[in-house]
CSV table of C-alpha atoms and ligand atoms in Angstrom, one decimal:
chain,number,residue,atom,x,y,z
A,274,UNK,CA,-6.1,7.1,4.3
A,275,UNK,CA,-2.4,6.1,4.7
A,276,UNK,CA,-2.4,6.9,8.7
A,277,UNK,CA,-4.3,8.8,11.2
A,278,UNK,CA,-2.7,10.2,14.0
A,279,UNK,CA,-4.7,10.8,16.9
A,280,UNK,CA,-4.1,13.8,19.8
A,281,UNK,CA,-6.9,15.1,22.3
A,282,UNK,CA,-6.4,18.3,20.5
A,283,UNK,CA,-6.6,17.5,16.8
A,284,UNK,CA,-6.1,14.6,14.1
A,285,UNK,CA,-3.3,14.6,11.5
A,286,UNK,CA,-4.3,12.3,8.5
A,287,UNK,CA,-0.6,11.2,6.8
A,288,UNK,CA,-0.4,10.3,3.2
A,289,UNK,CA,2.5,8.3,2.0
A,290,UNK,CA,3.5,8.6,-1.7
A,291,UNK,CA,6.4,6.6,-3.0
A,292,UNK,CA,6.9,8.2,-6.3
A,293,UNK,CA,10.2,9.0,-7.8
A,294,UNK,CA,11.8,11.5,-10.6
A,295,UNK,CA,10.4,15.0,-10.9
A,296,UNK,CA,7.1,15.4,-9.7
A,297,UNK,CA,5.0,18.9,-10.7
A,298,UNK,CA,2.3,20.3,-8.5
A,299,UNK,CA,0.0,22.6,-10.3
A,300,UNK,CA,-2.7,23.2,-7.2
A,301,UNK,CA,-4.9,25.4,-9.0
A,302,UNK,CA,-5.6,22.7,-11.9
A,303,UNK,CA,-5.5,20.0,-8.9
A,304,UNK,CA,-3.2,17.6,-11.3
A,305,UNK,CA,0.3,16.4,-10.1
A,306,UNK,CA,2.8,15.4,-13.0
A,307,UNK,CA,5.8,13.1,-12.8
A,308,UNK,CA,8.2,13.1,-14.8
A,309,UNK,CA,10.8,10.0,-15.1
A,310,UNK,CA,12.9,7.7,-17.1
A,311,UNK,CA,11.6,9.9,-20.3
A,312,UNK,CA,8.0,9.1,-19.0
A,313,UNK,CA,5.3,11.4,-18.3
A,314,UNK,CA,2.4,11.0,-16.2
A,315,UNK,CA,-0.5,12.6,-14.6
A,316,UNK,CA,-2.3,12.1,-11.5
A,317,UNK,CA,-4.5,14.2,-9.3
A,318,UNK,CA,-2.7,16.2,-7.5
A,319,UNK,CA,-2.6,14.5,-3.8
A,320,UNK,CA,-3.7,18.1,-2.0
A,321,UNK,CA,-7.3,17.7,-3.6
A,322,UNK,CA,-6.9,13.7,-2.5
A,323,UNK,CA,-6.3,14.5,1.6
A,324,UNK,CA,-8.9,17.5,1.0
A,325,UNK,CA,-11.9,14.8,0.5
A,326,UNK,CA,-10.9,12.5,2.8
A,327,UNK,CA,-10.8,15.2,5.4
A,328,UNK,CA,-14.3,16.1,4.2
A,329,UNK,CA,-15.2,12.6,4.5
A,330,UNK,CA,-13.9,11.8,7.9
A,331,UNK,CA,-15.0,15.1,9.0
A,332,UNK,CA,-19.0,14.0,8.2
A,333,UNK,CA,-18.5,10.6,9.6
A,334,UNK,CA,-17.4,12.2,13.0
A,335,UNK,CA,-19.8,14.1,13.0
A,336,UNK,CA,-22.9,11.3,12.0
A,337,UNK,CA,-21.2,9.6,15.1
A,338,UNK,CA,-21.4,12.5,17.7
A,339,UNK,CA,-17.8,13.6,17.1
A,340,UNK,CA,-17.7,17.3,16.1
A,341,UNK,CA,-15.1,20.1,16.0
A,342,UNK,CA,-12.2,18.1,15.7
A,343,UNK,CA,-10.2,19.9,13.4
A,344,UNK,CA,-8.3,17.6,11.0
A,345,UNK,CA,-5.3,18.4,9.1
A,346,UNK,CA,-3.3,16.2,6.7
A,347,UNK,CA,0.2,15.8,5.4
A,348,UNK,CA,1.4,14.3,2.1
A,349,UNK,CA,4.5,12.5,2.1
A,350,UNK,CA,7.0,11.9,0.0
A,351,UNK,CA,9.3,9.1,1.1
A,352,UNK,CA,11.0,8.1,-1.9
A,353,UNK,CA,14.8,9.4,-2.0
A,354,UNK,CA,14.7,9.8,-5.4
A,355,UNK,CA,12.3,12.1,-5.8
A,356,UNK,CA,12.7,16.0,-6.6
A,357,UNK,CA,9.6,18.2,-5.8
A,358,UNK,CA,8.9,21.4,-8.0
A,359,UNK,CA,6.1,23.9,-9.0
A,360,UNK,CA,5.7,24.9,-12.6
A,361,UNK,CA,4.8,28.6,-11.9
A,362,UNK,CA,5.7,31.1,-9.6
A,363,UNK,CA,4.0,29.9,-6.4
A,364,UNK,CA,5.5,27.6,-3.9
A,365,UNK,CA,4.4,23.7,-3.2
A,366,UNK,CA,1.5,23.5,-0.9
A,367,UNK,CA,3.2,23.4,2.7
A,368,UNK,CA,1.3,20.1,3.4
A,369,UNK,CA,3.5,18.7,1.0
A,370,UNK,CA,6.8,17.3,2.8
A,371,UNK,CA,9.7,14.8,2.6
A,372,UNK,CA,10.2,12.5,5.9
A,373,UNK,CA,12.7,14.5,7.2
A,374,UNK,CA,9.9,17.4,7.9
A,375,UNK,CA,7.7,15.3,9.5
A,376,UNK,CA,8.4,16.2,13.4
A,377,UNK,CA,9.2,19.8,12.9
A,378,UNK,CA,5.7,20.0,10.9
A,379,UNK,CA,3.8,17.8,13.9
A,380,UNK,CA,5.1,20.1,15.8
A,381,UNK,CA,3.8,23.2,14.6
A,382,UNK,CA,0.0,21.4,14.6
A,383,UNK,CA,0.9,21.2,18.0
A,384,UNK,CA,1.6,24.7,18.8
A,385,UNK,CA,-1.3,25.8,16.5
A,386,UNK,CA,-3.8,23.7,18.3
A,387,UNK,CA,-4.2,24.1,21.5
A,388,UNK,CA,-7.3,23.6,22.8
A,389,UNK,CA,-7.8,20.0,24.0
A,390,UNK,CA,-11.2,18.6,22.3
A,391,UNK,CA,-11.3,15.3,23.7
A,392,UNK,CA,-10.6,13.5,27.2
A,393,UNK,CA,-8.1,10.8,26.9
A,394,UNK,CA,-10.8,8.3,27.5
A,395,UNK,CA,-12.6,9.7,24.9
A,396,UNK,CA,-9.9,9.2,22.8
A,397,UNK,CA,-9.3,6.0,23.4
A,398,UNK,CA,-12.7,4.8,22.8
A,399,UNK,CA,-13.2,6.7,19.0
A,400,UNK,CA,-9.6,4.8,18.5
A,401,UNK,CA,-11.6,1.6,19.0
A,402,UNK,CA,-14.5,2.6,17.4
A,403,UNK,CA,-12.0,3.9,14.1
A,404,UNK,CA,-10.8,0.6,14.4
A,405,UNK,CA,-13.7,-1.4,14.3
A,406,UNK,CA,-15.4,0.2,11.1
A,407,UNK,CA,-12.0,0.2,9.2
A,408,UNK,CA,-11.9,-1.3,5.8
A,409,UNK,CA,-8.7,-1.7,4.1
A,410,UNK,CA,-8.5,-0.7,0.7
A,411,UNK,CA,-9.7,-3.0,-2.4
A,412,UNK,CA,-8.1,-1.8,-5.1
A,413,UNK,CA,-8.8,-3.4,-8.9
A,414,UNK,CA,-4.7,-3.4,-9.5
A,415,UNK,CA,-5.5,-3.9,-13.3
A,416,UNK,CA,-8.8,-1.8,-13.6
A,417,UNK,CA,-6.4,1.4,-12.3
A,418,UNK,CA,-3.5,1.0,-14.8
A,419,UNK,CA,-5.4,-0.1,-17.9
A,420,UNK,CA,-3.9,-3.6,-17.8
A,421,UNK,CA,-5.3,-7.0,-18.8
A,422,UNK,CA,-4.5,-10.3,-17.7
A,423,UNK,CA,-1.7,-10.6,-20.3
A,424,UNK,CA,-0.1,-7.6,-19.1
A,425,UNK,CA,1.1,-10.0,-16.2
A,426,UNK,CA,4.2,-11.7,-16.1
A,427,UNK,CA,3.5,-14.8,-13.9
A,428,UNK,CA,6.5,-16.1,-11.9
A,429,UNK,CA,8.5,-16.0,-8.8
A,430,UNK,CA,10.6,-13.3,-8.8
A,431,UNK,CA,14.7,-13.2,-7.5
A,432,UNK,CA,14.0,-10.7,-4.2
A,433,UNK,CA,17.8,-9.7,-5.3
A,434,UNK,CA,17.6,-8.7,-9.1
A,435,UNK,CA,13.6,-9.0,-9.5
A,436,UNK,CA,14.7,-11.4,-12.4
A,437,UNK,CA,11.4,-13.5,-13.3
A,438,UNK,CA,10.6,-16.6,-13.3
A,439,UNK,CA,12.8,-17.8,-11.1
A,440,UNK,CA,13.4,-21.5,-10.5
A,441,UNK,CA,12.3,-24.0,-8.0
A,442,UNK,CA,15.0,-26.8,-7.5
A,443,UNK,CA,15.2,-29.0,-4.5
A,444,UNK,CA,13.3,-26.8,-2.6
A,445,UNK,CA,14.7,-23.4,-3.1
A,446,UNK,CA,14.8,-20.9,-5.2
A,447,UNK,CA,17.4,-20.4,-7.7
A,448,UNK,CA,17.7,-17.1,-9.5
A,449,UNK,CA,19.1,-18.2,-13.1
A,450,UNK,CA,20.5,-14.2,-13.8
A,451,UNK,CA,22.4,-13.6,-10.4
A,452,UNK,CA,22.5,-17.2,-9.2
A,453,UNK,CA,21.0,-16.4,-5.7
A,454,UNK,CA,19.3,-18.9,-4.0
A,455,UNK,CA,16.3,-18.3,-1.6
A,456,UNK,CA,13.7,-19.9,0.1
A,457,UNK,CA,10.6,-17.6,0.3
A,458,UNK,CA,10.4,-16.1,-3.5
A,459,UNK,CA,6.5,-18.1,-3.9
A,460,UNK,CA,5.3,-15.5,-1.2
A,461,UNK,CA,6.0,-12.4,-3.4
A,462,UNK,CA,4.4,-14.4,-5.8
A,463,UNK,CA,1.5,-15.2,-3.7
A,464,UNK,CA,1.1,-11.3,-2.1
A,465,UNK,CA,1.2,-10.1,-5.8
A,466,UNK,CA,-1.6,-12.7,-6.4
A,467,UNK,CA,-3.3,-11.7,-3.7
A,468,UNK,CA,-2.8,-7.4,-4.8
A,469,UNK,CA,-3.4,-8.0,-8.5
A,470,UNK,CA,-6.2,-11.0,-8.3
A,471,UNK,CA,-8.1,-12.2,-5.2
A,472,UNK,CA,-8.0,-13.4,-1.7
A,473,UNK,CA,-7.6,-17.2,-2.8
A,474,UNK,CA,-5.8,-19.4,-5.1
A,475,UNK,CA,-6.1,-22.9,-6.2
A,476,UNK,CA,-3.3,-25.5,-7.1
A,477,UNK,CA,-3.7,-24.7,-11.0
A,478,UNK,CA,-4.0,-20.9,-10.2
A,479,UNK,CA,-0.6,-21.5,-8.3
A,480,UNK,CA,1.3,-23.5,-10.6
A,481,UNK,CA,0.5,-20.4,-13.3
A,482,UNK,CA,1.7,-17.7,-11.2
A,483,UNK,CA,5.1,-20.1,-9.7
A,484,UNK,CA,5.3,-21.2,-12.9
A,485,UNK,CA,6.0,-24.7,-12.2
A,486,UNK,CA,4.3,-27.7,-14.0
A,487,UNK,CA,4.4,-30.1,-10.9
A,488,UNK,CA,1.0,-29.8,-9.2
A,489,UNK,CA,2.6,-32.2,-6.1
A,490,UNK,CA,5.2,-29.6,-6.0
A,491,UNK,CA,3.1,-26.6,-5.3
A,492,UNK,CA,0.8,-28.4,-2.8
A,493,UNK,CA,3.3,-29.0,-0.7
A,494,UNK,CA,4.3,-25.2,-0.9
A,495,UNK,CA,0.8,-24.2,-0.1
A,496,UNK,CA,0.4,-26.3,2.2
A,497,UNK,CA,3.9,-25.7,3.6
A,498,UNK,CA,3.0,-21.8,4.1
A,499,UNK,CA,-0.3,-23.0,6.2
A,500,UNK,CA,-3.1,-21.4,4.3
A,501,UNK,CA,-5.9,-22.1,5.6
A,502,UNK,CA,-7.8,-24.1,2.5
A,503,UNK,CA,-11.6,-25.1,2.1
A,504,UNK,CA,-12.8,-28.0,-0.2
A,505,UNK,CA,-11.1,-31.3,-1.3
A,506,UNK,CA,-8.1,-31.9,-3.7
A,507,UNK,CA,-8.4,-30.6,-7.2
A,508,UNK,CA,-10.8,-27.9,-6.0
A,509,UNK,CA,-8.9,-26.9,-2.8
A,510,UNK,CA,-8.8,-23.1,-2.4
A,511,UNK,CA,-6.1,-21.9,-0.6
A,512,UNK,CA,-6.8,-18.8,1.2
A,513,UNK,CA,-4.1,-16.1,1.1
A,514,UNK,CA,-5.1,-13.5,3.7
A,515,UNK,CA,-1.7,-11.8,4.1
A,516,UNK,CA,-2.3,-7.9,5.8
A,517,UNK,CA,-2.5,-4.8,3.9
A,518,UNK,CA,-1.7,-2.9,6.0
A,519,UNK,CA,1.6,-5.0,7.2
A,520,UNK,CA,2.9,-7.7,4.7
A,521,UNK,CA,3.6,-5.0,1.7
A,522,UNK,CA,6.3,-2.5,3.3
A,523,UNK,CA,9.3,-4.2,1.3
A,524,UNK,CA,7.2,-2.6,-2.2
A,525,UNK,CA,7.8,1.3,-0.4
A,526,UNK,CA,11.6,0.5,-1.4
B,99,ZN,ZN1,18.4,-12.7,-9.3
């Protein structure tokens, strides 16, 4: 789950897609199509996705003495450049929004619901309790898209034209196609590390992804950034432990 908004009268899961082009509902096969650059794809369609998690977070209340809660979802879809369509004559499920809807559509739940379920203490306390027995998502990056390791282009990127490898020189980044020059391009490196690979890296790890043959050079980055590391020299792990939840917004754009 994306977010889950919590009210004493009922629980609105929120599910943030970020696709773009033309995407196609077809509910009754469950399959959502998008359509872009020439490209066409398939996915499940995300009305089926919110449906099992509500299932599953309905049983999980319930195992821990929370019942009748009714739980509704909302699938979002921020992108600007996206256009929403059905292929036959019915309409796209109602759950199915842009940003703009979101307040008018809370708002409704709010009308519909009316009978308050749970104290505000109550409330506050399954908040904790959500909390504690959250587990971001692990996803296997490569697994899902059918890529191998040489699918991967290792490299800093430019954070203005996404131009890769970029080049370290006197400790900046210099983008060789725009000519920008930045500071921080090893993190994206690093968080797409961390998303495509594992929690940790080591100085020869680094120096493949960066892209730079100086293993003095890349210590001091590392070290620079303050990972916290475990073992000595050559087989120093560096851990990168940057939030899922909060370090990966600027990839929504
Ligand atoms: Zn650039």
């Amino acid at each position: 789950m994306d977010n889950l908004i919590l009210n004493p009268y009922f629980f609105t899961i929120a599910e943030v897609k970020n696709f773009s082009g033309t995407i196609e509902f077809d509910h009754e096969f469950g399959q959502m199509t998008q359509h872009t650059n020439g490209r066409t794809r398939s996915f499940k369609d995300p009305i089926n996705q919110v449906d099992t998690q509500i299932f599953h977070l309905q049983n999980w209340l319930m195992q821990h003495g929370y019942s009748a809660i009714p739980i509704v979802a909302l699938v979002i879809f921020v992108s600007n450049h996206v256009h929403l369509t059905r292929t036959d004559a019915n309409d796209v499920d109602p759950r199915i929004i842009r940003p703009g809807k979101f307040i008018e559509k809370y708002q409704e739940l709010k009308q519909k619901y009316t009978t308050k379920i749970l104290s505000e203490q109550q409330l506050l306390n399954l908040s904790r309790f959500l909390k504690q027995h959250h587990q971001p998502l692990r996803l296997d990056v490569l697994k899902k898209y059918h890529l191998t390791a040489k699918d991967i282009k290792p490299g800093a990127p430019c954070p203005e034209c996404y131009y890769l490898p970029i080049i370290r020189n006197y400790g900046r980044w210099y983008c060789p196609r725009c000519k920008k020059i930045n500071r921080e391009s090893h993190l994206f490196a690093f968080k797409d590390f961390q998303l495509l690979y594992k929690n940790c890296i080591t100085n020869k790890e680094a120096r493949w992804m960066l892209q730079i043959d100086d293993s003095h050079v890349v210590s001091k980055i590392l070290k620079r950034e303050g990972f916290k590391y475990s073992g000595k020299f050559k087989d120093r792990v560096y851990s990168l432990d940057f939030d899922y939840q909060t370090d990966y917004y600027y990839l929504m754009n």
